[in-house]
Short mmCIF file of C-alpha atoms in Angstrom, two decimals:
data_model
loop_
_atom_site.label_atom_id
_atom_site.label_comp_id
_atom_site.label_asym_id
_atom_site.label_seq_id
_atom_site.Cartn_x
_atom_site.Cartn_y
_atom_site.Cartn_z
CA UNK K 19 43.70 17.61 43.95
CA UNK K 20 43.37 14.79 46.69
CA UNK K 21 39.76 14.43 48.50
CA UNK K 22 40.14 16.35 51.85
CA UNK K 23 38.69 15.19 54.90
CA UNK K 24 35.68 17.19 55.03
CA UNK K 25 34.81 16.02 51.38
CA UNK K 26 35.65 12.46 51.90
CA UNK K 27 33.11 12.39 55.03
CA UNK K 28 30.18 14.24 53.08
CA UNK K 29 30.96 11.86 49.53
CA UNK K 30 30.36 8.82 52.38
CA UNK K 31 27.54 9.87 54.26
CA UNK K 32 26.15 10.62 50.35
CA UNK K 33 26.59 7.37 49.49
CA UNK K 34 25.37 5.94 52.52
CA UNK K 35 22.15 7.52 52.57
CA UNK K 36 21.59 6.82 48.98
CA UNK K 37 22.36 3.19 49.18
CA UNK K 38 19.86 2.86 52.59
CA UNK K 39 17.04 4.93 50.48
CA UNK K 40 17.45 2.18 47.57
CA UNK K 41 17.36 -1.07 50.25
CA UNK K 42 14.46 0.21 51.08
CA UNK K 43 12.72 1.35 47.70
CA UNK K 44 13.39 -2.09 46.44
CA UNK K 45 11.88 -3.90 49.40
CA UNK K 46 8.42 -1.37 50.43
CA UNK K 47 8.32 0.44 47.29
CA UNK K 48 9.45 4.16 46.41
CA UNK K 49 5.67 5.40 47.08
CA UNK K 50 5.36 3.75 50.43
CA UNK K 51 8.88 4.87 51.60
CA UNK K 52 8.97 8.53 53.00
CA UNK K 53 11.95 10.95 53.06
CA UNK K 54 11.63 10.97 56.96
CA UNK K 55 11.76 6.55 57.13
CA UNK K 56 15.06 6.69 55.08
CA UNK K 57 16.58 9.54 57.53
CA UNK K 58 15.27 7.46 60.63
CA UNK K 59 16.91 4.00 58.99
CA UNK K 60 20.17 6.20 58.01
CA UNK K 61 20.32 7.69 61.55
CA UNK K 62 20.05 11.19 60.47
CA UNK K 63 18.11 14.38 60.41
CA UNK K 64 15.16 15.05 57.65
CA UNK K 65 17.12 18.11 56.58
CA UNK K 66 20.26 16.82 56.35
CA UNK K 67 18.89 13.77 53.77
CA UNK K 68 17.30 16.88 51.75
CA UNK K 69 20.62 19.03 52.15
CA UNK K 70 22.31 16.06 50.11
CA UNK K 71 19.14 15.23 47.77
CA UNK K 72 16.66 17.97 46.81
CA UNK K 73 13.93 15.73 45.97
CA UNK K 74 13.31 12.10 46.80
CA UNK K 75 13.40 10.52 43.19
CA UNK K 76 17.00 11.87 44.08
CA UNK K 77 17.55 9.38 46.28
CA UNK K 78 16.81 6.49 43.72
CA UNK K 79 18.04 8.18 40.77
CA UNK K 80 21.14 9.84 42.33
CA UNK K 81 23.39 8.67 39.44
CA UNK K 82 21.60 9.74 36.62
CA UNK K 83 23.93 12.96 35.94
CA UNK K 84 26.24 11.24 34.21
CA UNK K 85 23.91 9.27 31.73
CA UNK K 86 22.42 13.01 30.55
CA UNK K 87 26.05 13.60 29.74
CA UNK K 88 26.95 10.50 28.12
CA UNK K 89 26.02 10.99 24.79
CA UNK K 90 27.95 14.50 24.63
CA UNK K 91 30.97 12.76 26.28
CA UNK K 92 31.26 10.27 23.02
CA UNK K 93 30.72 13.16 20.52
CA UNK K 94 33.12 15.50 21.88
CA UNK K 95 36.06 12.64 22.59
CA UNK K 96 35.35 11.07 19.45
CA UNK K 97 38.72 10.32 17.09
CA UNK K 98 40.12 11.52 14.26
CA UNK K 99 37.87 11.07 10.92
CA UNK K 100 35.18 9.80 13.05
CA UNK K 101 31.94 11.53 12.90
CA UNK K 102 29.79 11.93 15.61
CA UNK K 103 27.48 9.06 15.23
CA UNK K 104 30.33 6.41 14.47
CA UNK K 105 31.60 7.98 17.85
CA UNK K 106 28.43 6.94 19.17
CA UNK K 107 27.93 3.22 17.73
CA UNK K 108 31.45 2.64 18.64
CA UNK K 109 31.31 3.36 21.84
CA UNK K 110 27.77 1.80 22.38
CA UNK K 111 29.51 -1.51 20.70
CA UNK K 112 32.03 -1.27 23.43
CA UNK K 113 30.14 -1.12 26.62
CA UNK K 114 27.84 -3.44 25.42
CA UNK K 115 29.97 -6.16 24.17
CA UNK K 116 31.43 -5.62 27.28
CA UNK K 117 28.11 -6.10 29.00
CA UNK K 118 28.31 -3.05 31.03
CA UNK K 119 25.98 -2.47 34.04
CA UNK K 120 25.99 0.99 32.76
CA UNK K 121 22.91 -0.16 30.26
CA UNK K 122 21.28 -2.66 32.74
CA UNK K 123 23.25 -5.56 31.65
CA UNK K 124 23.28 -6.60 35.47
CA UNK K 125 21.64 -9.10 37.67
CA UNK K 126 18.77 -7.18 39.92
CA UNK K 127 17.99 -4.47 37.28
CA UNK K 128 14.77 -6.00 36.95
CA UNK K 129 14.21 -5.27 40.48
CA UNK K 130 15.60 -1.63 39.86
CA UNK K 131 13.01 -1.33 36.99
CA UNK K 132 9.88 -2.82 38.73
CA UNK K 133 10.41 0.34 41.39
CA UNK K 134 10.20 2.79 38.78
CA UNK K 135 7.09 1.17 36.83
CA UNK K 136 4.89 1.53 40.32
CA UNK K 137 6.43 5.16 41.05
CA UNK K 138 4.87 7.71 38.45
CA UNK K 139 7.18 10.44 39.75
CA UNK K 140 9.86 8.06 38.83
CA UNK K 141 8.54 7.35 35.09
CA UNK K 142 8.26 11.10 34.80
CA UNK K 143 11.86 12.11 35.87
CA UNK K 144 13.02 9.17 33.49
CA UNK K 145 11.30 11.24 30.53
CA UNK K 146 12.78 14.37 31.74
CA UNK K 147 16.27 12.61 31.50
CA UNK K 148 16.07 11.75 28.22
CA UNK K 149 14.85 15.71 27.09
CA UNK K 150 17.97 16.50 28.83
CA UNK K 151 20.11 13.95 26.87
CA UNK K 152 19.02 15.20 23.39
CA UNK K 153 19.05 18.48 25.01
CA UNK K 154 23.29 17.96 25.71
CA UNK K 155 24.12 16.20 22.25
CA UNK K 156 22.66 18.82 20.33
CA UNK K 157 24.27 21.74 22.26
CA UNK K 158 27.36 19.75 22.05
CA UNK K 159 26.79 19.33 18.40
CA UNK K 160 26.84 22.98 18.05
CA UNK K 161 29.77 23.62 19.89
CA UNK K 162 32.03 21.17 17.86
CA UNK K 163 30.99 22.04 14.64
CA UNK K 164 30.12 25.78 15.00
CA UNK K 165 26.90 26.01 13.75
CA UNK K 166 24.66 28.96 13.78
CA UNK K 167 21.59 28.92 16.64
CA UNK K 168 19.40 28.80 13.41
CA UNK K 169 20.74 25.76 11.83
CA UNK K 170 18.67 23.06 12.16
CA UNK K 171 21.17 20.02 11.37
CA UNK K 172 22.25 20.08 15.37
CA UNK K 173 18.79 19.24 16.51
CA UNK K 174 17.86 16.92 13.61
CA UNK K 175 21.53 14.77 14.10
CA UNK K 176 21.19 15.03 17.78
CA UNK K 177 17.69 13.50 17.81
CA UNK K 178 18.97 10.54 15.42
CA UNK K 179 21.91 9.94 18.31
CA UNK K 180 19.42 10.28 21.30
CA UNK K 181 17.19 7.65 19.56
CA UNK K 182 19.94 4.84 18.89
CA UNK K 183 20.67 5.16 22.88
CA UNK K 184 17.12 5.11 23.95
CA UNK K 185 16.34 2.58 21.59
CA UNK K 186 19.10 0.30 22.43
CA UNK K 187 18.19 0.87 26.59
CA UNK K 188 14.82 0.33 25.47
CA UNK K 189 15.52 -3.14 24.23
CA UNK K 190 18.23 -3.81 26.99
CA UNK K 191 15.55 -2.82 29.54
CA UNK K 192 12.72 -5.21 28.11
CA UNK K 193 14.35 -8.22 28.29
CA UNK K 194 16.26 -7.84 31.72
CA UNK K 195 12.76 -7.19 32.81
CA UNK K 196 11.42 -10.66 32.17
CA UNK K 197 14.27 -12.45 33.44
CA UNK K 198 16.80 -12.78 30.26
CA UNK K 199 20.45 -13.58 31.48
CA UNK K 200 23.06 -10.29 30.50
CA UNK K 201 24.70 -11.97 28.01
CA UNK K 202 22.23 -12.95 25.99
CA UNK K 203 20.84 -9.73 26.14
CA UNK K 204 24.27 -8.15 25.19
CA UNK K 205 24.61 -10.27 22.20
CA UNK K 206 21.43 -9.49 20.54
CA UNK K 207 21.93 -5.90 21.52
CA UNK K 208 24.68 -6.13 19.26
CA UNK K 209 22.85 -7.10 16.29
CA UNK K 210 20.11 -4.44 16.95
CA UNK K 211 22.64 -2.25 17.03
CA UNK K 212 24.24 -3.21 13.24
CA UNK K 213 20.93 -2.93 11.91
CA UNK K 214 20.50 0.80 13.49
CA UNK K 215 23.10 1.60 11.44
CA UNK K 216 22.00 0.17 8.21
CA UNK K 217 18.73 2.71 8.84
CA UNK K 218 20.84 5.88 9.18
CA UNK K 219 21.27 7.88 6.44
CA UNK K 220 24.76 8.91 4.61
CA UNK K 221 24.26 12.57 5.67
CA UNK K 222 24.07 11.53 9.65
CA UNK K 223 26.76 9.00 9.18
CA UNK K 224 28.86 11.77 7.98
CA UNK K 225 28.25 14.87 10.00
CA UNK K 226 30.74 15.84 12.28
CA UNK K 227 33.54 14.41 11.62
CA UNK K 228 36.93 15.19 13.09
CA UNK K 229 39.77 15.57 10.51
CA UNK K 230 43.25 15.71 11.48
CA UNK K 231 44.03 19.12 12.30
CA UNK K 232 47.98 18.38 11.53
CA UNK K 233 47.41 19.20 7.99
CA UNK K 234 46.79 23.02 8.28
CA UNK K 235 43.52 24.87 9.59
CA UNK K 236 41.35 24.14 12.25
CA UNK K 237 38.67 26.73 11.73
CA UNK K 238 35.36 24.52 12.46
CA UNK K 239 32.79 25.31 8.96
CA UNK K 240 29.21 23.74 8.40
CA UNK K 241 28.21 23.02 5.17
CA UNK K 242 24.64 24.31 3.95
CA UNK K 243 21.27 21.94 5.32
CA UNK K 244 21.26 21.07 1.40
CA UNK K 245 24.19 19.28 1.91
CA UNK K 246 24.18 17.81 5.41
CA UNK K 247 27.60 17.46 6.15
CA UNK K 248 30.09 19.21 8.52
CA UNK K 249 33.32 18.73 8.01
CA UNK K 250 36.70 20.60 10.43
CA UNK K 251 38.34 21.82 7.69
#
């Protein structure tokens, strides 16, 4: 359906808050900025800056919804005899080879970064994220392979995926922060990446993969924890 009006106006002044709020994190500081200096400097009300962000880490963290999701997003649109963590490197190889801004491979994330490191509320939203992250993969790895609430391969896999992301941002992160150039970053990235993989075992390599559904079934079955491997069968 195409944006109305109404929508369009609200998705602008959003963004136009939200981009006033960040000028002026990154120049005074998220603690010394107040709520009520980025409604005066966006020529609005108080209310109507909380009506569009509930809290003010909001303001400065505004697109984070999508990065809880991520994860989940790669499992669930992964291809055809690909598990779910080949899903995940894959797609990890792409945006990063293609030094996506998506993982701080960006000019002024160091910037972005020293905010957060003097804003405790900001550190401790960032932790919350990733809960949430492991929190989506492994529901998601429940709902594509149809395991019981009592199996514990979902959370055990899902942790494995959470940690190649956060270790891969983590690494991304600590060497935009001193100044490294995107590219350089991007490359070695890469490498970390490869060697990831050589310290995952068989049984995550191989759980949840999608089979071609073409060739008769389609009835998602887990095998036992003994085994470690889910197959769609």
């Amino acid at each position: 359906m195409a944006e109305g009006l109404r929508e369009r106006k609200k998705r602008e002044t959003k963004q136009r808050i939200s981009d006033i709020a960040t000028g002026l994190f990154l120049e005074h500081g998220f603690v010394s900025v107040t709520v009520a200096d980025v409604a005066e400097a966006a020529d609005v009300s108080v209310n109507t800056v909380y009506n569009y962000f509930p809290a003010k880490e909001d303001l400065f963290l505004d697109r984070m919804d999508g990065v809880t999701q991520r994860l989940a997003r790669m499992i669930r649109g992964r291809d055809q005899g690909e598990s779910a963590a080949q899903a995940v490197l894959r797609e990890l190889r792409q945006d990063i080879g293609a030094v996506s801004p998506a993982y701080g491979l960006m000019d002024g994330f160091d910037a972005f970064m020293n905010v957060i490191e003097h804003a405790p509320t900001l550190k401790a939203r960032l932790f919350h994220l990733r809960d949430q992250v492991h929190e989506a993969v492994v529901t998601t790895l429940r709902e594509e392979t149809g395991a019981a609430a009592d199996d514990p391969l979902p959370l055990l896999v899902g942790g494995q995926l959470a940690w190649i992301e956060s270790t891969v941002v983590g690494y991304i992160t600590g060497e935009m922060t001193v100044g490294r150039k995107a590219t350089a970053v991007s490359r070695e990235a890469l490498v970390l990446l490869d060697e990831i993989e050589e310290l995952l075992s068989d049984k995550v390599l191989a759980y949840a993969v999608r089979e071609d559904r073409s060739r008769g079934g389609g009835v998602a079955s887990v095998t036992s924890v003994k085994e470690g491997v889910t197959r769609v069968t």
